[in-house]
Amino acid sequence: MSELLLDVKDVVVEYPIKGFRKAPFKALKGVSLDIRPGETVGLVGESGSGKTTLGRAVLGLAPVTGGSILYKGADIAHLDRRARRALSSEIQVVFQDPYTSLNPSLTIEQILVEPLTVKNIAAKEASRRVLSLLDQVGLPQSAADRLPREFSGGQRQRIAIARALALEPRLIVCDEPVSALDLSTQARVMDLFKEIQERTGVAYLFVSHDLAVVRNLSHRVAVMYHGEIVEWGDGDQVTARPEHPYTQRLFLAAPVPDPVRQEQRRADRERLLAEQGQQAGVL
Amino acid sequence: MPLPDPQLTPALEERAARVSLFRKLLKNPVGLIALIFLGLLVLSAIFAPLLAPADPNTASLQDVLASPGAAHPLGADSAGRDVLSRLLFATRFSLAGALLALVVAAVIGVIAGLIAGYFGKWFDSVSSWLAGLLMALPGIVVLLAARAVLGPSMWLSMAIFGVLLSPAFFRLVYASVSAVRNELYVDAARVAGLSDARIISRHILTVVRAPVIIQAAMIAGIAIAIQAGLDFLGLGDMSVPSWGSMLNDAFAKIYTNPDLMIWPASAIALTCIALTLLANVMRDELERTAGPVKRRKNRNRAAEAPVVKAAHLSTVGMATISEEERRLALEQPAASEPGEIVHPVVVHPDPEDGGRSSTGNPFGEELLSVRNLAVGYDQPDGSIKVVVNDVSLRVRRGEVHGLIGESGSGKTQTAWSVLRLLPDGGRVIDGSISFEGKDLAHATEKEMTKLRGAKIAYIPQEPMSNLDASFTIGSQLVEPMRVVLGLSKAEATKRALGLLERVGIPNPQRTFDAYPHEVSGGMAQRVLIAGAISCDPDLLIADEPTTALDVTVQAEVLSLLRELQAELNMGVILVTHNFGVVADLCDRVSVMRAGRIVETGPVRSIFAAPEHEYTKALFAAILEEGEARGELVVAQTEKEGLR
């Protein structure tokens, strides 16, 4: 196996709490995972589990107070703003909310040109690149002169993906990129993610609360709970035959879209909860 | 409910709005008058030396208090100086003084506000503290002190006054910057590698610009008034003509020559009024364009179906839809959209015995029967936008009827019309809603108030925003019970505690006394469920009751709903976009698309054999239980290594 693209080791993220001498809030309590080039690592967890924080730590948007984040072997956890900016062509992001991740007062072209200007790409070349980016994400070229408001959720998410692709990064942190989308749109955007990965060999850190989405996209999956990774391994294994009690609960909590099997799952879940409750009682 | 799709009309409006604020001001009569007045004022200040008939400071003993005439159009003052000339030059100095104060205030306030709002940290606390200090200082005392120490200089005192005014800009800019700083697009720009200076100029300044302009007009008015006040008190430089010093001079002769007061007084008053009116008009104009954006959610709900349908068309085909086509799609009521063939509803037959609930009990009598319901929204141009069309459904006692569809399918609109709680402008335009024999479509508001809460209960999507943050949870549960059931406070409290226990809240008393922000989302939803069942309703309408919740919490809330439904033998309408939730809870399901039901029938039958193309497409998009991605293919990574 080739070398690791991203290696997260015992990362701790703490947010200060207002008030004199209050202990800071630990959003991540020593988290480790790694991503290989061209791989999708899924990160599942519920709200407050720290999954988004881990994504933001990789992006340099969260304060890392312990551990290290190695990108191609170099620690990127404590870079200053200038060094961080140099990383922009390596690590990019697609956020969850397609409604606030695009500046409403800029046209699509202005939004897509933005990362290119950082690399001092000439205006003419930049607009040519914009058209090819729109093409890559399946949007018409006429989209360039429009405002974000004129697009649906799915289309905006395509624009956000195009912006992430603009600098041809090796890793994209995807923070719940399909959660706000309708079912059929969601499926199409996920296909786009896969297609781009197969074409460009980019790696994804794919954050989601939806086990099914993560299962569909990820080669390997990590499950987070209360700021820690509780289960980590092969995607199929973790999402279909989980071993950790929390992952098992999570797995059985998602209702199956089939009344017959859902009845079965409900019974399984109740039995599991009873068992786990008993164990907790014994312990 | 998934996020609403873009509202197109405001998008066009906004485009138009971006053209020019100035042009809009010219179209507003008040704005136009204020602008003309201020324009004339500035012109007369600039051209004062050309316009003035005499030197403003040349005193002539012959002309002391001369009446208006050929030599002195507005007369002369107590020193025999020409009033018109003095007024023109005074305009010059008064405006310049106010401008100085304004510029000082704006430069300090905006820059400090940007830095404090964007970078935060120590500068934030220090500058906020300083701003508070400046605001606490009595301005006039500081100015008096400055004059005593530094001597009478209008420029100096206006510069100092500018510093005193700077918190007005600081606080404004600080507030708007800290609001945008955490926007995702700012994060995205940071990840894209933009420098801070670039992010500020591109993403932050655009947001700050409008409020700063409005504030500037306000501050200019204040600066003029204060400057006049200082000079009137005789604190300014008496050698410089200004409105304040003219007023001072005239005041001394108020008994002999009251006319002299008129000119400086009206100049001050009219200028201040013009600036304030201008600020108001600018705010109105700027906020009118911002209005639809802020109200997007509501407006979208109102206009959900057709708008999103347009968007839907474009996502499905990913085809370019021209502005024109989009507008057409908006204007056409769903029924008569060109090219759309309305397929008949696919109805799956009921089982022979009329069907049984999942608990095995047969369903009871018919509770709700909706026939050929159409819901529309009145448009400003008099037309009606149809969002629900020809919808028929019925709910029997003990039956859970699911309404499933994507955003904009009209499922929520249907639910709201049963409650008769459609947003402004929305109404039932056709069909009937019959609940226990009563026609709800034509019931009076009074009759509906009696039914809501008592017979028909509602569980909303966002538990947190449906609890009032300023009351305890207990008081929000007790109040409706006292009104609807006529219980005493003690009885209602007892019942509320019982209900909280019933919905699985571990420590009912503590939750009863808590404020909404002190409980989690799942707890808040349990509280709302407790509230909904508190008056023993016959029909429960649940609008995406678990969408905002985590999966494990969702499973708990679904179990709770299932138990309560069986226990109270309620009829339920469950609006959702999640097939898993339907499979878990519903007995019947209706699939909605673009304001119509496309397929309806018993849940098991539809899941086993969906017939409508759209239903099949939805099922195909479901990911659950699908193939896992599998391990990363090594060949691909090797290829990667070669790149």
PDB file of C-alpha atoms in Angstrom, chain A residues 25-202:
ATOM      1  CA  PHE A  25     -14.763  22.047  26.353  1.00  0.00           C
ATOM      2  CA  LYS A  26     -13.050  19.046  24.775  1.00  0.00           C
ATOM      3  CA  ALA A  27     -14.645  18.551  21.372  1.00  0.00           C
ATOM      4  CA  LEU A  28     -12.133  15.886  20.373  1.00  0.00           C
ATOM      5  CA  LYS A  29     -10.498  13.657  22.975  1.00  0.00           C
ATOM      6  CA  GLY A  30      -7.559  12.099  21.175  1.00  0.00           C
ATOM      7  CA  VAL A  31      -8.764  10.978  17.761  1.00  0.00           C
ATOM      8  CA  SER A  32      -6.687   8.950  15.291  1.00  0.00           C
ATOM      9  CA  LEU A  33      -7.419   7.926  11.738  1.00  0.00           C
ATOM     10  CA  ASP A  34      -5.677   7.900   8.376  1.00  0.00           C
ATOM     11  CA  ILE A  35      -6.590   8.387   4.742  1.00  0.00           C
ATOM     12  CA  ARG A  36      -4.790   6.915   1.742  1.00  0.00           C
ATOM     13  CA  PRO A  37      -4.618   8.670  -1.611  1.00  0.00           C
ATOM     14  CA  GLY A  38      -7.811   8.187  -3.629  1.00  0.00           C
ATOM     15  CA  GLU A  39      -9.691   6.769  -0.675  1.00  0.00           C
ATOM     16  CA  THR A  40     -12.968   7.805   0.926  1.00  0.00           C
ATOM     17  CA  VAL A  41     -13.034   7.644   4.695  1.00  0.00           C
ATOM     18  CA  GLY A  42     -16.511   8.031   6.129  1.00  0.00           C
ATOM     19  CA  LEU A  43     -16.990   9.678   9.493  1.00  0.00           C
ATOM     20  CA  VAL A  44     -20.342   8.908  11.146  1.00  0.00           C
ATOM     21  CA  GLY A  45     -21.764  10.245  14.361  1.00  0.00           C
ATOM     22  CA  GLU A  46     -24.646  12.141  15.853  1.00  0.00           C
ATOM     23  CA  SER A  47     -24.807  15.834  16.588  1.00  0.00           C
ATOM     24  CA  GLY A  48     -22.178  16.808  19.111  1.00  0.00           C
ATOM     25  CA  SER A  49     -20.067  13.724  18.478  1.00  0.00           C
ATOM     26  CA  GLY A  50     -17.191  15.837  17.146  1.00  0.00           C
ATOM     27  CA  LYS A  51     -17.256  14.624  13.552  1.00  0.00           C
ATOM     28  CA  THR A  52     -17.566  18.116  12.095  1.00  0.00           C
ATOM     29  CA  THR A  53     -14.865  19.359  14.465  1.00  0.00           C
ATOM     30  CA  LEU A  54     -12.459  16.736  13.154  1.00  0.00           C
ATOM     31  CA  GLY A  55     -13.144  17.911   9.596  1.00  0.00           C
ATOM     32  CA  ARG A  56     -12.583  21.508  10.637  1.00  0.00           C
ATOM     33  CA  ALA A  57      -9.367  20.582  12.442  1.00  0.00           C
ATOM     34  CA  VAL A  58      -8.017  19.057   9.232  1.00  0.00           C
ATOM     35  CA  LEU A  59      -8.980  22.271   7.427  1.00  0.00           C
ATOM     36  CA  GLY A  60      -7.240  24.406  10.033  1.00  0.00           C
ATOM     37  CA  LEU A  61     -10.517  25.948  11.185  1.00  0.00           C
ATOM     38  CA  ALA A  62     -10.538  24.426  14.678  1.00  0.00           C
ATOM     39  CA  PRO A  63      -7.931  24.926  17.415  1.00  0.00           C
ATOM     40  CA  VAL A  64      -5.851  21.746  17.756  1.00  0.00           C
ATOM     41  CA  THR A  65      -4.448  21.630  21.284  1.00  0.00           C
ATOM     42  CA  GLY A  66      -2.920  18.175  21.234  1.00  0.00           C
ATOM     43  CA  GLY A  67      -1.736  15.435  18.890  1.00  0.00           C
ATOM     44  CA  SER A  68      -0.725  15.883  15.280  1.00  0.00           C
ATOM     45  CA  ILE A  69      -2.238  15.959  11.803  1.00  0.00           C
ATOM     46  CA  LEU A  70       0.277  14.791   9.215  1.00  0.00           C
ATOM     47  CA  TYR A  71      -0.399  15.608   5.580  1.00  0.00           C
ATOM     48  CA  LYS A  72       2.060  13.828   3.280  1.00  0.00           C
ATOM     49  CA  GLY A  73       4.221  13.378   6.349  1.00  0.00           C
ATOM     50  CA  ALA A  74       4.329  17.035   7.459  1.00  0.00           C
ATOM     51  CA  ASP A  75       2.440  18.301  10.496  1.00  0.00           C
ATOM     52  CA  ILE A  76      -0.283  20.767   9.462  1.00  0.00           C
ATOM     53  CA  ALA A  77      -2.014  21.112  12.814  1.00  0.00           C
ATOM     54  CA  HIS A  78      -0.237  24.292  13.897  1.00  0.00           C
ATOM     55  CA  LEU A  79       0.488  26.210  10.717  1.00  0.00           C
ATOM     56  CA  ASP A  80       0.340  29.996  10.618  1.00  0.00           C
ATOM     57  CA  ARG A  81      -2.073  31.637   8.232  1.00  0.00           C
ATOM     58  CA  ARG A  82       0.463  32.036   5.464  1.00  0.00           C
ATOM     59  CA  ALA A  83       1.606  28.410   5.463  1.00  0.00           C
ATOM     60  CA  ARG A  84      -1.990  27.330   5.725  1.00  0.00           C
ATOM     61  CA  ARG A  85      -2.886  29.324   2.621  1.00  0.00           C
ATOM     62  CA  ALA A  86      -0.229  27.451   0.688  1.00  0.00           C
ATOM     63  CA  LEU A  87      -2.086  24.233   1.506  1.00  0.00           C
ATOM     64  CA  SER A  88      -5.232  25.440  -0.210  1.00  0.00           C
ATOM     65  CA  SER A  89      -4.360  23.652  -3.422  1.00  0.00           C
ATOM     66  CA  GLU A  90      -3.989  20.384  -1.512  1.00  0.00           C
ATOM     67  CA  ILE A  91      -6.944  20.289   0.892  1.00  0.00           C
ATOM     68  CA  GLN A  92     -10.378  21.657   0.063  1.00  0.00           C
ATOM     69  CA  VAL A  93     -13.885  21.588   1.512  1.00  0.00           C
ATOM     70  CA  VAL A  94     -17.555  21.102   0.641  1.00  0.00           C
ATOM     71  CA  PHE A  95     -19.890  22.252   3.397  1.00  0.00           C
ATOM     72  CA  GLN A  96     -23.275  20.927   4.403  1.00  0.00           C
ATOM     73  CA  ASP A  97     -25.496  23.874   3.811  1.00  0.00           C
ATOM     74  CA  PRO A  98     -25.590  24.837   0.144  1.00  0.00           C
ATOM     75  CA  TYR A  99     -27.555  27.942   1.122  1.00  0.00           C
ATOM     76  CA  THR A 100     -24.935  29.659   3.256  1.00  0.00           C
ATOM     77  CA  SER A 101     -21.723  28.283   1.798  1.00  0.00           C
ATOM     78  CA  LEU A 102     -22.038  30.473  -1.302  1.00  0.00           C
ATOM     79  CA  ASN A 103     -21.910  34.256  -0.917  1.00  0.00           C
ATOM     80  CA  PRO A 104     -25.368  35.361  -2.091  1.00  0.00           C
ATOM     81  CA  SER A 105     -24.111  38.568  -3.665  1.00  0.00           C
ATOM     82  CA  LEU A 106     -21.494  37.043  -5.979  1.00  0.00           C
ATOM     83  CA  THR A 107     -22.144  35.368  -9.309  1.00  0.00           C
ATOM     84  CA  ILE A 108     -21.177  31.743  -9.828  1.00  0.00           C
ATOM     85  CA  GLU A 109     -18.214  32.817 -11.940  1.00  0.00           C
ATOM     86  CA  GLN A 110     -16.950  35.161  -9.222  1.00  0.00           C
ATOM     87  CA  ILE A 111     -17.326  32.382  -6.666  1.00  0.00           C
ATOM     88  CA  LEU A 112     -15.401  29.883  -8.771  1.00  0.00           C
ATOM     89  CA  VAL A 113     -12.693  32.327  -9.797  1.00  0.00           C
ATOM     90  CA  GLU A 114     -11.979  33.209  -6.172  1.00  0.00           C
ATOM     91  CA  PRO A 115      -9.667  30.271  -5.368  1.00  0.00           C
ATOM     92  CA  LEU A 116      -7.943  30.671  -8.746  1.00  0.00           C
ATOM     93  CA  THR A 117      -7.006  34.297  -8.103  1.00  0.00           C
ATOM     94  CA  VAL A 118      -5.066  33.151  -5.065  1.00  0.00           C
ATOM     95  CA  LYS A 119      -2.777  31.232  -7.383  1.00  0.00           C
ATOM     96  CA  ASN A 120      -2.369  34.301  -9.594  1.00  0.00           C
ATOM     97  CA  ILE A 121      -4.027  32.703 -12.568  1.00  0.00           C
ATOM     98  CA  ALA A 122      -4.766  35.239 -15.310  1.00  0.00           C
ATOM     99  CA  ALA A 123      -8.374  36.320 -15.725  1.00  0.00           C
ATOM    100  CA  LYS A 124      -8.764  34.792 -19.154  1.00  0.00           C
ATOM    101  CA  GLU A 125      -7.363  31.429 -18.131  1.00  0.00           C
ATOM    102  CA  ALA A 126      -9.474  31.575 -14.962  1.00  0.00           C
ATOM    103  CA  SER A 127     -12.755  32.006 -16.826  1.00  0.00           C
ATOM    104  CA  ARG A 128     -11.809  29.172 -19.138  1.00  0.00           C
ATOM    105  CA  ARG A 129     -11.192  27.005 -16.074  1.00  0.00           C
ATOM    106  CA  VAL A 130     -14.559  28.037 -14.637  1.00  0.00           C
ATOM    107  CA  LEU A 131     -16.349  26.720 -17.696  1.00  0.00           C
ATOM    108  CA  SER A 132     -14.517  23.425 -17.495  1.00  0.00           C
ATOM    109  CA  LEU A 133     -15.334  23.177 -13.771  1.00  0.00           C
ATOM    110  CA  LEU A 134     -19.021  23.741 -14.447  1.00  0.00           C
ATOM    111  CA  ASP A 135     -18.789  21.065 -17.069  1.00  0.00           C
ATOM    112  CA  GLN A 136     -17.174  18.640 -14.620  1.00  0.00           C
ATOM    113  CA  VAL A 137     -20.013  18.979 -12.144  1.00  0.00           C
ATOM    114  CA  GLY A 138     -22.705  18.759 -14.799  1.00  0.00           C
ATOM    115  CA  LEU A 139     -23.908  22.346 -14.836  1.00  0.00           C
ATOM    116  CA  PRO A 140     -24.548  24.354 -17.994  1.00  0.00           C
ATOM    117  CA  GLN A 141     -22.032  27.053 -18.902  1.00  0.00           C
ATOM    118  CA  SER A 142     -24.782  29.653 -18.747  1.00  0.00           C
ATOM    119  CA  ALA A 143     -24.725  29.177 -14.966  1.00  0.00           C
ATOM    120  CA  ALA A 144     -21.595  31.327 -14.716  1.00  0.00           C
ATOM    121  CA  ASP A 145     -23.380  34.704 -14.768  1.00  0.00           C
ATOM    122  CA  ARG A 146     -26.112  33.786 -12.329  1.00  0.00           C
ATOM    123  CA  LEU A 147     -26.480  34.306  -8.612  1.00  0.00           C
ATOM    124  CA  PRO A 148     -26.568  31.373  -6.148  1.00  0.00           C
ATOM    125  CA  ARG A 149     -30.178  32.199  -5.320  1.00  0.00           C
ATOM    126  CA  GLU A 150     -31.256  31.100  -8.758  1.00  0.00           C
ATOM    127  CA  PHE A 151     -30.211  27.505  -8.187  1.00  0.00           C
ATOM    128  CA  SER A 152     -31.778  24.621  -6.324  1.00  0.00           C
ATOM    129  CA  GLY A 153     -30.096  22.928  -3.361  1.00  0.00           C
ATOM    130  CA  GLY A 154     -28.610  20.173  -5.480  1.00  0.00           C
ATOM    131  CA  GLN A 155     -27.274  22.589  -8.074  1.00  0.00           C
ATOM    132  CA  ARG A 156     -25.729  24.789  -5.394  1.00  0.00           C
ATOM    133  CA  GLN A 157     -24.000  21.787  -3.938  1.00  0.00           C
ATOM    134  CA  ARG A 158     -22.588  21.112  -7.406  1.00  0.00           C
ATOM    135  CA  ILE A 159     -21.276  24.676  -7.456  1.00  0.00           C
ATOM    136  CA  ALA A 160     -19.673  24.142  -4.049  1.00  0.00           C
ATOM    137  CA  ILE A 161     -18.064  20.954  -5.374  1.00  0.00           C
ATOM    138  CA  ALA A 162     -16.781  22.841  -8.420  1.00  0.00           C
ATOM    139  CA  ARG A 163     -15.231  25.452  -6.124  1.00  0.00           C
ATOM    140  CA  ALA A 164     -13.525  22.699  -4.133  1.00  0.00           C
ATOM    141  CA  LEU A 165     -12.191  21.154  -7.348  1.00  0.00           C
ATOM    142  CA  ALA A 166     -10.880  24.438  -8.746  1.00  0.00           C
ATOM    143  CA  LEU A 167      -7.386  24.014  -7.332  1.00  0.00           C
ATOM    144  CA  GLU A 168      -7.225  20.281  -8.085  1.00  0.00           C
ATOM    145  CA  PRO A 169      -6.784  19.247  -4.437  1.00  0.00           C
ATOM    146  CA  ARG A 170      -5.685  15.792  -3.277  1.00  0.00           C
ATOM    147  CA  LEU A 171      -8.093  15.735  -0.321  1.00  0.00           C
ATOM    148  CA  ILE A 172     -11.589  17.157   0.054  1.00  0.00           C
ATOM    149  CA  VAL A 173     -13.264  17.373   3.440  1.00  0.00           C
ATOM    150  CA  CYS A 174     -16.985  16.871   2.812  1.00  0.00           C
ATOM    151  CA  ASP A 175     -19.042  18.042   5.769  1.00  0.00           C
ATOM    152  CA  GLU A 176     -22.528  16.534   5.409  1.00  0.00           C
ATOM    153  CA  PRO A 177     -22.648  17.563   1.763  1.00  0.00           C
ATOM    154  CA  VAL A 178     -25.849  15.676   0.929  1.00  0.00           C
ATOM    155  CA  SER A 179     -27.841  15.955   4.163  1.00  0.00           C
ATOM    156  CA  ALA A 180     -29.797  19.005   3.097  1.00  0.00           C
ATOM    157  CA  LEU A 181     -30.799  17.518  -0.253  1.00  0.00           C
ATOM    158  CA  ASP A 182     -33.883  15.674  -1.389  1.00  0.00           C
ATOM    159  CA  LEU A 183     -33.608  11.928  -1.802  1.00  0.00           C
ATOM    160  CA  SER A 184     -33.299  11.821  -5.580  1.00  0.00           C
ATOM    161  CA  THR A 185     -30.953  14.830  -5.680  1.00  0.00           C
ATOM    162  CA  GLN A 186     -28.862  13.245  -2.959  1.00  0.00           C
ATOM    163  CA  ALA A 187     -28.328  10.108  -5.002  1.00  0.00           C
ATOM    164  CA  ARG A 188     -27.207  12.127  -8.015  1.00  0.00           C
ATOM    165  CA  VAL A 189     -24.782  14.292  -6.038  1.00  0.00           C
ATOM    166  CA  MET A 190     -23.280  11.174  -4.474  1.00  0.00           C
ATOM    167  CA  ASP A 191     -22.762   9.666  -7.907  1.00  0.00           C
ATOM    168  CA  LEU A 192     -20.973  12.873  -8.849  1.00  0.00           C
ATOM    169  CA  PHE A 193     -18.664  12.515  -5.853  1.00  0.00           C
ATOM    170  CA  LYS A 194     -17.787   8.971  -6.877  1.00  0.00           C
ATOM    171  CA  GLU A 195     -17.323   9.853 -10.513  1.00  0.00           C
ATOM    172  CA  ILE A 196     -14.937  12.721  -9.648  1.00  0.00           C
ATOM    173  CA  GLN A 197     -12.958  10.466  -7.347  1.00  0.00           C
ATOM    174  CA  GLU A 198     -12.580   7.779  -9.969  1.00  0.00           C
ATOM    175  CA  ARG A 199     -11.472  10.346 -12.540  1.00  0.00           C
ATOM    176  CA  THR A 200      -9.095  12.449 -10.461  1.00  0.00           C
ATOM    177  CA  GLY A 201      -8.012  10.126  -7.647  1.00  0.00           C
ATOM    178  CA  VAL A 202      -8.893  12.705  -4.988  1.00  0.00           C
TER     179      VAL A 202
END
